[in-house]
Coordinates of C-alpha atoms and ligand atoms in Angstrom, one line a residue:
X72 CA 138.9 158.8 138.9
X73 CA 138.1 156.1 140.8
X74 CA 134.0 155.8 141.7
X75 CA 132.9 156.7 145.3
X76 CA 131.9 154.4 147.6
X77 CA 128.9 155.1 150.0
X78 CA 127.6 153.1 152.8
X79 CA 124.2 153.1 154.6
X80 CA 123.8 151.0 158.0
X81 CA 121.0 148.5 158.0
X82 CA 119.1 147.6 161.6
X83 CA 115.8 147.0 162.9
X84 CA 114.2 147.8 166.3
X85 CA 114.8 144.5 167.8
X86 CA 117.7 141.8 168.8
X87 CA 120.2 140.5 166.2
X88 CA 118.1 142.1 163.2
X89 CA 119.3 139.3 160.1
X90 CA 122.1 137.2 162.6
X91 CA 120.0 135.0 164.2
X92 CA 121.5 133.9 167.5
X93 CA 124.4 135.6 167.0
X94 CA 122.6 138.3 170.1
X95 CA 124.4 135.3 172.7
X96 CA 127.2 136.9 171.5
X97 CA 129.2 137.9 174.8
X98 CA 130.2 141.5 172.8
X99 CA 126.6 141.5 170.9
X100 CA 124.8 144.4 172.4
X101 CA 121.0 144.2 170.7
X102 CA 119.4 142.9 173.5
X103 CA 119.4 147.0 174.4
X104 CA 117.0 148.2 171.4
X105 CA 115.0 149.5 174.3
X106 CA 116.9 151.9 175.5
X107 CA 117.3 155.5 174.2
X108 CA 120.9 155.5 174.3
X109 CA 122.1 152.5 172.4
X110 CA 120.6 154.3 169.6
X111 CA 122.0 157.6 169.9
X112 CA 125.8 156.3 171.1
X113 CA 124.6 153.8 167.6
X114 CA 123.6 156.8 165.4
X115 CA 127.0 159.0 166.7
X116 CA 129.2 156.3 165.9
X117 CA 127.7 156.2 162.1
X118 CA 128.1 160.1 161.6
X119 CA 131.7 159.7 162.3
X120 CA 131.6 157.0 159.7
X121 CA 130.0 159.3 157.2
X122 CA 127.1 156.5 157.0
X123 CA 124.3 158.0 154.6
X124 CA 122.2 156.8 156.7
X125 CA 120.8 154.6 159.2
X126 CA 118.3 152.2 157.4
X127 CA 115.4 151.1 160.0
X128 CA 113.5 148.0 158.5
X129 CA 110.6 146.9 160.1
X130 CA 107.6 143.7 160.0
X131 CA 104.4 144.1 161.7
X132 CA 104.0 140.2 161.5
X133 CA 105.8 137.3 162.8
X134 CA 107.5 135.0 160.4
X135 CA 105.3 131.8 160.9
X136 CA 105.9 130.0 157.2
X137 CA 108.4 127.7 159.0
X138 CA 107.3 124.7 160.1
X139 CA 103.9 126.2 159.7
X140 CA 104.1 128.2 163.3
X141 CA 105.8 131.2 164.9
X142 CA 107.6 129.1 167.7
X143 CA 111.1 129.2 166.0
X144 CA 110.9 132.8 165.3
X145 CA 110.1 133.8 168.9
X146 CA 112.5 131.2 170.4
X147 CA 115.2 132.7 168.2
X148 CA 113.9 136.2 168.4
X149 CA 113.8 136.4 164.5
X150 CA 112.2 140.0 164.7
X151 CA 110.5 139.4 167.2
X152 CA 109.8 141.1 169.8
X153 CA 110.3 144.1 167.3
X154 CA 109.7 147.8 168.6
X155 CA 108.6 150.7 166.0
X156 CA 111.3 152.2 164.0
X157 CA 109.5 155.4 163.5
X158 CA 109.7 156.5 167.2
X159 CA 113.4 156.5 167.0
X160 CA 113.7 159.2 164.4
X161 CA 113.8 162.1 167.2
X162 CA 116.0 160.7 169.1
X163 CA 118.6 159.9 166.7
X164 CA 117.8 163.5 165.2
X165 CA 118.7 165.3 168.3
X166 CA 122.1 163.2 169.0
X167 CA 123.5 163.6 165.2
X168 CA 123.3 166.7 162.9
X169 CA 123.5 165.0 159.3
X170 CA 122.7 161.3 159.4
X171 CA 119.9 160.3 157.2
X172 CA 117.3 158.6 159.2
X173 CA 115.2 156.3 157.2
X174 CA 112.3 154.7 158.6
X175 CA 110.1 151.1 157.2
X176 CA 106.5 151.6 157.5
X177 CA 104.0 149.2 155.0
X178 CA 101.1 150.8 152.9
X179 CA 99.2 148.2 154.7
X180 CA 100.3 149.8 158.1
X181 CA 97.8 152.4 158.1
X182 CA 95.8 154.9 156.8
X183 CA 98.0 157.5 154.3
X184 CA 96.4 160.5 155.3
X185 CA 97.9 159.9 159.9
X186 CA 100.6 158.4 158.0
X187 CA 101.4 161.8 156.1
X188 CA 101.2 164.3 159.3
X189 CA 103.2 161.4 161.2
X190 CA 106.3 161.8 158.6
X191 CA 106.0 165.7 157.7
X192 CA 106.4 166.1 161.7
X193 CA 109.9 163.7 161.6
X194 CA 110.9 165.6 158.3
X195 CA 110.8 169.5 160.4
X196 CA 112.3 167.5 163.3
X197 CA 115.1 166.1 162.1
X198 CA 115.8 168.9 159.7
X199 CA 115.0 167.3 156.6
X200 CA 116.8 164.1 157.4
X201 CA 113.7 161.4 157.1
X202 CA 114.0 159.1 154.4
X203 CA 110.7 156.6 154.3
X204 CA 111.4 152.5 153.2
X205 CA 107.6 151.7 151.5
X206 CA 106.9 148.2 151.8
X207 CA 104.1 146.4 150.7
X208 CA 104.6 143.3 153.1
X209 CA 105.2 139.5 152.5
X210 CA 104.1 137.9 156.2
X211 CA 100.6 136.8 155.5
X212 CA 100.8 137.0 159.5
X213 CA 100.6 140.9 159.7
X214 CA 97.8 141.2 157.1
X215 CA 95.5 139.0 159.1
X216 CA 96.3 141.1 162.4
X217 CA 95.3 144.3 160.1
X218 CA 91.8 142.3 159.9
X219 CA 92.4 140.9 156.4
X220 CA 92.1 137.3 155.8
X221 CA 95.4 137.3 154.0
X222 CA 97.9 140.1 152.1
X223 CA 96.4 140.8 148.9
X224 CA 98.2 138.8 145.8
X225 CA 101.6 139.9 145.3
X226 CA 101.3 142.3 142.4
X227 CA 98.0 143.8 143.8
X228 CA 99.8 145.0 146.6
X229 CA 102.3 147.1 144.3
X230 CA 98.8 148.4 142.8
X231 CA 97.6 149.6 146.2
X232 CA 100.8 151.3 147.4
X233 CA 100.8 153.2 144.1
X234 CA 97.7 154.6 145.2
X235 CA 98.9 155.6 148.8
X236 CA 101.5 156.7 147.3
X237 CA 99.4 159.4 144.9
X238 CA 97.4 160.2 148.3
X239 CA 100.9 161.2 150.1
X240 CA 102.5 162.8 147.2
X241 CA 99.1 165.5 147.1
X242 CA 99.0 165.9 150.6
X243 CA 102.9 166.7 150.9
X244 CA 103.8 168.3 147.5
X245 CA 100.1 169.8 146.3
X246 CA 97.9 171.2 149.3
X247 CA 100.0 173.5 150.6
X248 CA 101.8 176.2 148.5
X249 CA 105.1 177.5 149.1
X250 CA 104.4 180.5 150.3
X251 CA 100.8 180.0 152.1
X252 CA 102.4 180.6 156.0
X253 CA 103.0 184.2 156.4
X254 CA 102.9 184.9 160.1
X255 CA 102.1 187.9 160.2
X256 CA 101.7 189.9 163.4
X257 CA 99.7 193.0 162.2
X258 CA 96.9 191.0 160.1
X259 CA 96.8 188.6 162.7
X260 CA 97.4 186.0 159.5
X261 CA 99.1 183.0 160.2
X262 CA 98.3 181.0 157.1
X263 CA 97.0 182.6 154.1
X264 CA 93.5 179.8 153.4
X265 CA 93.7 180.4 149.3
X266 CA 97.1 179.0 149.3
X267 CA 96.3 175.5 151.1
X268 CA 94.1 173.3 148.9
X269 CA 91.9 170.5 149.6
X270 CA 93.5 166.9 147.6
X271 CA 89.8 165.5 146.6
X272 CA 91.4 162.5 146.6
X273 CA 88.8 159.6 145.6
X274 CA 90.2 156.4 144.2
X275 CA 89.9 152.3 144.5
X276 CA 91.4 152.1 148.1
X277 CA 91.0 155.4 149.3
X278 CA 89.0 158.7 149.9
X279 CA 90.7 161.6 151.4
X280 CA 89.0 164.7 150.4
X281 CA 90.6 167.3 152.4
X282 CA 94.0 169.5 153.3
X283 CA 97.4 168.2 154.6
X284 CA 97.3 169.2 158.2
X285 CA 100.8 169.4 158.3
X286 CA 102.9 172.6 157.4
X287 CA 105.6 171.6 154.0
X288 CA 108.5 170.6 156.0
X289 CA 112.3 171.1 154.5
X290 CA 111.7 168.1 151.9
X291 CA 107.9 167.6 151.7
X292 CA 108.4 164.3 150.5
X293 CA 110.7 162.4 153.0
X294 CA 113.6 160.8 150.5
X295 CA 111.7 157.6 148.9
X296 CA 113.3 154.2 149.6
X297 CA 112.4 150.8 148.1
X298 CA 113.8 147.7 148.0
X299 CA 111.3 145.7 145.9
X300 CA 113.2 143.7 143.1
X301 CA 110.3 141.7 141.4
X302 CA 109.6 142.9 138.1
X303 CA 106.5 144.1 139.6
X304 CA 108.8 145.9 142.7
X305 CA 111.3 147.3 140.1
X306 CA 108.5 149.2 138.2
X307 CA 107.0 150.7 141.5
X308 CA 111.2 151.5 142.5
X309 CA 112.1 152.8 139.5
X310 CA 109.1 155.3 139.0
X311 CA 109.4 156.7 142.9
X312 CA 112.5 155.6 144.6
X313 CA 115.2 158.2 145.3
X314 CA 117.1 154.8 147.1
X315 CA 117.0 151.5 146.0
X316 CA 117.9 148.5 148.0
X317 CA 118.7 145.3 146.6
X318 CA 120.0 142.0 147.8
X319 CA 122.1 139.9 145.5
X320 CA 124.2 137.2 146.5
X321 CA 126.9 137.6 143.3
X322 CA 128.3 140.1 141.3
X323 CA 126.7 138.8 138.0
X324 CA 123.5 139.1 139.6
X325 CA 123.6 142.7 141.2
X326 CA 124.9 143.7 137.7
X327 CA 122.0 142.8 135.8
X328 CA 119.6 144.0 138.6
X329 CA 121.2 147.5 138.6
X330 CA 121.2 147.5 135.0
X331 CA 117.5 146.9 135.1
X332 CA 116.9 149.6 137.4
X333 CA 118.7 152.5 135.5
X334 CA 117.0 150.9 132.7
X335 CA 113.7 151.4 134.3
X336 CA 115.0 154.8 135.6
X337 CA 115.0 155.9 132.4
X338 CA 111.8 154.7 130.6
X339 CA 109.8 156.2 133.3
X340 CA 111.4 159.3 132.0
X341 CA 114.1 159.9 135.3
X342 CA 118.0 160.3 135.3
X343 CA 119.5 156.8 135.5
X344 CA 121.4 158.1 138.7
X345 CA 118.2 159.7 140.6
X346 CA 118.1 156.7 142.5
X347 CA 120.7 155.9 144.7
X348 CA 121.2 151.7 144.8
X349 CA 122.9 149.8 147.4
X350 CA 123.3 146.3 147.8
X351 CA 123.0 144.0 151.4
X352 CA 126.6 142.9 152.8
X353 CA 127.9 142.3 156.1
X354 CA 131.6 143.1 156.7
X355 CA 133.8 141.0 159.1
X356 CA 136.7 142.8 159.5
X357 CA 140.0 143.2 161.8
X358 CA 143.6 144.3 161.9
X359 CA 144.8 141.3 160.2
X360 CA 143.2 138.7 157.5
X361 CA 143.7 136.2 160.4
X362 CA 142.1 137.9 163.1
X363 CA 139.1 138.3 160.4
X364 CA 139.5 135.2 159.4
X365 CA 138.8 133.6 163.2
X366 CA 136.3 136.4 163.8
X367 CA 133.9 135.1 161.2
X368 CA 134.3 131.6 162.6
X369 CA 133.7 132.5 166.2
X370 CA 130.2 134.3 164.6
X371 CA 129.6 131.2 162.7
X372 CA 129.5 129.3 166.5
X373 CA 126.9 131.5 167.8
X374 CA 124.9 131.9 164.6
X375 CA 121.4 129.5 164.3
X376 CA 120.7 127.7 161.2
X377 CA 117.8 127.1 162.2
X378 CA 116.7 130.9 163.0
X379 CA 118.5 131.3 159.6
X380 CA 115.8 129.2 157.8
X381 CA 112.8 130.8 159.8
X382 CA 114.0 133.5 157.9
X383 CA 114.7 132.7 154.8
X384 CA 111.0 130.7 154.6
X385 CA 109.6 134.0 155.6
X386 CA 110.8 135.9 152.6
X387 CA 110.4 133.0 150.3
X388 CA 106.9 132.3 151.4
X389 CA 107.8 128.7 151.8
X390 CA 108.3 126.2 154.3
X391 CA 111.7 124.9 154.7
X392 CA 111.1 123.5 157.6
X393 CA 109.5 120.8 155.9
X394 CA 112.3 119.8 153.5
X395 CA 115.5 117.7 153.6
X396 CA 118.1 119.5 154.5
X397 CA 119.9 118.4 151.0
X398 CA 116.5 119.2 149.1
X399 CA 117.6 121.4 146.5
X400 CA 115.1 124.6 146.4
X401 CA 113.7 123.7 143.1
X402 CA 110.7 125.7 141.8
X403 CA 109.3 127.1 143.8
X404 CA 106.4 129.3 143.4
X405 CA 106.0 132.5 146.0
X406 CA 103.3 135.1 146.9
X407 CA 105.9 136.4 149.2
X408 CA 109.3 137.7 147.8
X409 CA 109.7 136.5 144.8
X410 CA 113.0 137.8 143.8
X411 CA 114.4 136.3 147.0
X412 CA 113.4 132.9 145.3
X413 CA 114.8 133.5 142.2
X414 CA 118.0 135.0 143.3
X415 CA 118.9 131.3 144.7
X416 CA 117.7 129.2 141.9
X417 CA 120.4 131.4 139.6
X418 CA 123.0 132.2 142.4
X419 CA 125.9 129.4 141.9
X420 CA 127.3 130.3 138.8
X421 CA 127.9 126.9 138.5
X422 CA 125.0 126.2 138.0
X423 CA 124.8 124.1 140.4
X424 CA 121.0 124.3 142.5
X425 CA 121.4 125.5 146.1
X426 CA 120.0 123.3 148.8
X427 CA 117.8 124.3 151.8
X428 CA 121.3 123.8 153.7
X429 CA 122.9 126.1 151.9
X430 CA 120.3 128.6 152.2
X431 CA 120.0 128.0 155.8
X432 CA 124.1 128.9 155.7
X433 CA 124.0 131.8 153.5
X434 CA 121.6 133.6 155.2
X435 CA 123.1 132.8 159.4
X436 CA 124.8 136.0 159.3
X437 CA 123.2 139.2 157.2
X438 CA 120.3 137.9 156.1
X439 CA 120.1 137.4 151.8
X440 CA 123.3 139.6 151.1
X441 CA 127.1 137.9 151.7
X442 CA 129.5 138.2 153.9
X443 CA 133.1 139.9 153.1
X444 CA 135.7 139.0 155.4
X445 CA 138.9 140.0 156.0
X446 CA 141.9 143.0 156.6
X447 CA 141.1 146.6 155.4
X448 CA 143.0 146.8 152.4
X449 CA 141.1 143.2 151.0
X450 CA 137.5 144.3 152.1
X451 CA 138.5 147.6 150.3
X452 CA 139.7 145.8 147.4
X453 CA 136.7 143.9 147.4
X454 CA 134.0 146.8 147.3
X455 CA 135.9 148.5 144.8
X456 CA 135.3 145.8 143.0
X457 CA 131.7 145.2 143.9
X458 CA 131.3 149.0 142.5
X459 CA 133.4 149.1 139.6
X460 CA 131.8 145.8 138.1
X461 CA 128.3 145.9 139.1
X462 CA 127.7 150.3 138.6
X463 CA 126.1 149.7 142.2
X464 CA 126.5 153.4 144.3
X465 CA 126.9 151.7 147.8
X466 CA 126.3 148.7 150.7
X467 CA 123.7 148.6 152.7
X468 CA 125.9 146.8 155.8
X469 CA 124.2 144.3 158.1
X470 CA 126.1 143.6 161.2
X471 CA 126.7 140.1 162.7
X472 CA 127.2 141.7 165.8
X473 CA 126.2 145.4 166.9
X474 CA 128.0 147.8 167.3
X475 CA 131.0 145.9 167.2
X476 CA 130.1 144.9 162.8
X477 CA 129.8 148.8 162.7
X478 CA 132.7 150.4 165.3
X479 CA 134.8 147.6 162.9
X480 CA 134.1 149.4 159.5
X481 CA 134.2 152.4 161.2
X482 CA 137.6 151.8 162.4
X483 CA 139.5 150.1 159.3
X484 CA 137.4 149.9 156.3
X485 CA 136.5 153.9 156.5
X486 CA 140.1 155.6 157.0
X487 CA 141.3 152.7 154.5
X488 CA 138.8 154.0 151.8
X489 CA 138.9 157.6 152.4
X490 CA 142.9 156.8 152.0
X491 CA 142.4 155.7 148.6
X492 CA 139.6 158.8 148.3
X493 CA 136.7 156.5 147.2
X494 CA 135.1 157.7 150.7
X495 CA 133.6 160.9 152.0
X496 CA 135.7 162.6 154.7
X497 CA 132.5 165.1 155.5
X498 CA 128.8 165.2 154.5
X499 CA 127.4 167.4 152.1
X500 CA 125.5 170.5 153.4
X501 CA 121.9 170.3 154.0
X502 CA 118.3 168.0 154.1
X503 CA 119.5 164.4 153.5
X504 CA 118.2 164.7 149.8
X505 CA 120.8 167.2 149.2
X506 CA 123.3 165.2 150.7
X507 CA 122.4 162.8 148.5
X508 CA 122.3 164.5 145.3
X509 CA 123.7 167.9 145.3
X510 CA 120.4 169.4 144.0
X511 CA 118.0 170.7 146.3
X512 CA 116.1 169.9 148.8
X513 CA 112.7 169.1 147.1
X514 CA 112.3 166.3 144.8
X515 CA 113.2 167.0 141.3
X516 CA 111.3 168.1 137.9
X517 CA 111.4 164.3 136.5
X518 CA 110.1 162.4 139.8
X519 CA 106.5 161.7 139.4
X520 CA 105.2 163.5 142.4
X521 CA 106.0 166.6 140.3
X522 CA 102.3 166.1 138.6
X523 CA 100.6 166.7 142.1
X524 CA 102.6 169.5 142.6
X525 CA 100.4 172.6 142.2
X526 CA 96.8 171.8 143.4
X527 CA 95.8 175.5 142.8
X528 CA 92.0 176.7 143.6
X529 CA 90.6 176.6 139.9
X530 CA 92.2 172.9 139.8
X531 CA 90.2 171.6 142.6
X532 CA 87.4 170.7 140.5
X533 CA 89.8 168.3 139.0
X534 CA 92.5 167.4 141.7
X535 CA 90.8 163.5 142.0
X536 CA 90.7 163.3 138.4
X537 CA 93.9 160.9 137.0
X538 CA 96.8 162.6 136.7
Ligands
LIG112 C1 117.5 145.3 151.8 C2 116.0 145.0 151.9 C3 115.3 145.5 153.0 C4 114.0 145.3 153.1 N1 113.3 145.8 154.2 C5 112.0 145.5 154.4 C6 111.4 145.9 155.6 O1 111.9 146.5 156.5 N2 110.1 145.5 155.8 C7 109.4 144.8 154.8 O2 108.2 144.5 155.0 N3 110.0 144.4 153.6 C8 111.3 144.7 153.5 N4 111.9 144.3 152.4 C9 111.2 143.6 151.3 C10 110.8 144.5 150.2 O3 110.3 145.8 150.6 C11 109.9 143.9 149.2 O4 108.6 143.7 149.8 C12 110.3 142.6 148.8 O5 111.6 142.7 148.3 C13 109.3 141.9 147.9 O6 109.3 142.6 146.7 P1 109.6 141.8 145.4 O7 108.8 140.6 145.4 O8 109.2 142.9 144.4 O9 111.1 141.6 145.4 C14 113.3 144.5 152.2 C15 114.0 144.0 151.1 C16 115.4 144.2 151.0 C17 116.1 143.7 149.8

């Protein structure tokens, strides 16, 4: 049989997410992430679609690296202004009854333990629907409005979110047992107090000595989402991530990524499949290869290069700005993301180098992942491919222009999969872990949050002790 295809949407809280310019687009409707109900109509549109989800990414930063200032970014609106992602969770809850909903927040954001009450509340909300993207960061800009001088060193960070991390798996898997709300009327009991235990959490970057506030929610842990793909990122994905999102501009280089991350999968002692992975691309699509054809160019006339590099020095953690056009990008070293850098010094398989022109043109429509274009039955073709070659589960699909990048696939690439039943025709009952993976609701026996699982009253002496 052939393998199923599954596709999650990717957006942000703000105008043209990774199309830069492409919001003068007369049918380009981002301008509107304000308002309630481009999101819901949005979020509607992707349940008929059978989207897994809607993937919210977010920066608390401006991308300055370009140029050395943030005046290209906020004359392109490259992110910014940007609106919180985590807000939108409700809304898109109560217009759609199984889209998964999965929200960006950074481990430099805030505190874990507000952080913890903030997600158990979206998880009851929506059902069980709230998926959670960790980042750790790369604009030095957002560190220093946190009050840090800059973002900690690259790897360090990884070291720091592993410890959030342990501070959100006790308060949502440990403090509270299953069983420790009884409501009951005639004892006047609402929570039985020897079944919810304090975390005594003390450790390098934090101290959080008491209960979860919050009562377990359908999946206690929201579904874990990373998209890091150093080897650094890939060791922090592959012990926690339920989905894994990865941007790879070939087929020979998602191959060897996924490969790496079922590898890693398994040595820290997890299925290979527990993660779900699913790779950046941007369809351009239409009734006939030619009408896709002159689609794509009429996006190329609206896209900026130039909002295209602001971008692309962001996640490199270089200015491009301040090279030739026809500078090939060399070696260049990054504290930012570092397998964005490599991914172009070993993306022509040529081997010929890619120049900060070509990287400015890659990335004007969909940010770092490419572009298919054409009829159904060739973008079809295409991601069969993509799957069958690469053992990738899915496509995390940008738009150029939104909705009209999304009603497109919605409209011809979806009944043309389902057709050749590669597609799902109806979502799978229950919390969007379930949907997921057909096991459960809660995450399973081999994830690592498993250890901080039972917190029980003689273990409290011990529950800040290494696990
Ligand atoms: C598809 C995709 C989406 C991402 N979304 C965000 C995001 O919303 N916010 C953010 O700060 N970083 C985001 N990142 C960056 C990663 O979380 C990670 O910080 C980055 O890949 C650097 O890690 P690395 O050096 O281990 O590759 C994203 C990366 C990819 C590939």
């Amino acid at each position: 049989m052939s393998r199923q295809i599954r596709f999650n949407a990717f957006d942000m809280n703000c105008v043209a997410h990774q199309s830069p310019g492409l919001w003068r687009h007369p049918e380009d409707q981002s301008h509107r992430y304000k308002e309630l109900g481009y999101w819901t109509d949005l979020a509607k549109l992707l349940e008929r679609g059978t989207f897994d989800g809607i993937f919210i990414a977010d920066v608390l930063g401006i991308y300055d690296a370009y140029n050395g200032n943030g005046d290209a970014a906020i004359r392109h609106a490259a992110q910014v202004p940007v609106s919180d992602p985590i807000l939108l969770a409700s809304a898109i809850a109560g217009a759609t009854e199984h889209l998964g909903i999965g929200i960006t927040a950074g481990t430099g954001f805030e505190h874990p333990f507000p952080f913890a009450r903030r997600l158990t509340t979206l998880d009851h909300l929506t059902n069980g629907r709230i998926g959670w993207n960790v980042v750790t960061g790369y604009l030095p800009s957002a560190a220093q409005n946190m009050g840090q001088l800059d973002q900690l060193q690259h790897d360090e960070r990884y070291d720091h979110a592993d410890e959030y991390l342990e501070v959100l798996y006790k308060l949502w898997e440990g403090s509270w047992e299953d069983d420790a709300v009884i409501r009951d009327r005639q004892s006047g009991v609402f929570t039985d107090p020897s079944k919810v235990h304090p975390i005594g959490h003390h450790g390098k970057y934090f101290d959080v000595p008491g209960i979860h506030v919050g009562e377990p929610s359908p999946q206690r842990s929201p579904v874990i989402y990373q998209a890091g793909a150093s080897p650094r990122g890939l060791k922090f994905a592959t012990e926690n991530a339920e989905a894994i999102f990865v941007a790879a501009p070939t087929k020979a280089i998602l191959k060897k990524l996924v490969r790496t991350i079922r590898e890693g999968l398994v040595a820290n002692g997890r299925d290979p499949y527990s993660a779900k992975v699913y790779t950046l691309l941007t369809i351009v699509t239409d009734e006939t290869e030619a009408k896709a054809q002159a689609k794509l160019e009429e996006y190329h006339r609206y896209a900026s290069i130039e909002g295209s590099l602001v971008f692309m020095s962001g996640w490199m953690g270089v200015d491009l700005g301040a090279y030739d056009p026809s500078d090939p990008v060399g070696d260049v070293q990054s504290n930012a993301i570092i397998s964005a850098v490599s991914n172009f010094q070993q993306a022509d398989p040529s081997g010929k180098e890619w120049t900060v022109e070509d990287i400015g043109k890659w990335g004007r429509i969909g940010g770092m992942g490419p572009v298919l274009v054409g009829s159904a039955e060739r973008v079809a073709d295409e991601l069969q491919e993509w799957v069958e070659e690469t053992d990738v589960d899915g496509f995390n699909l940008a738009y150029a222009i939104t909705p009209g990048t999304f009603e497109d696939i919605v409209e011809f690439i979806v009944p043309e999969l389902r057709r050749r039943g590669v597609y799902p025709s109806e979502y799978a009952p229950g919390t969007l872990r379930n949907k997921l993976f057909g096991r459960g609701d809660r995450l399973p026996a081999d994830h690592p949050a498993q250890r901080h699982r039972y917190i029980r009253a003689d273990d409290e002496a011990h529950a800040g002790a290494p696990a």
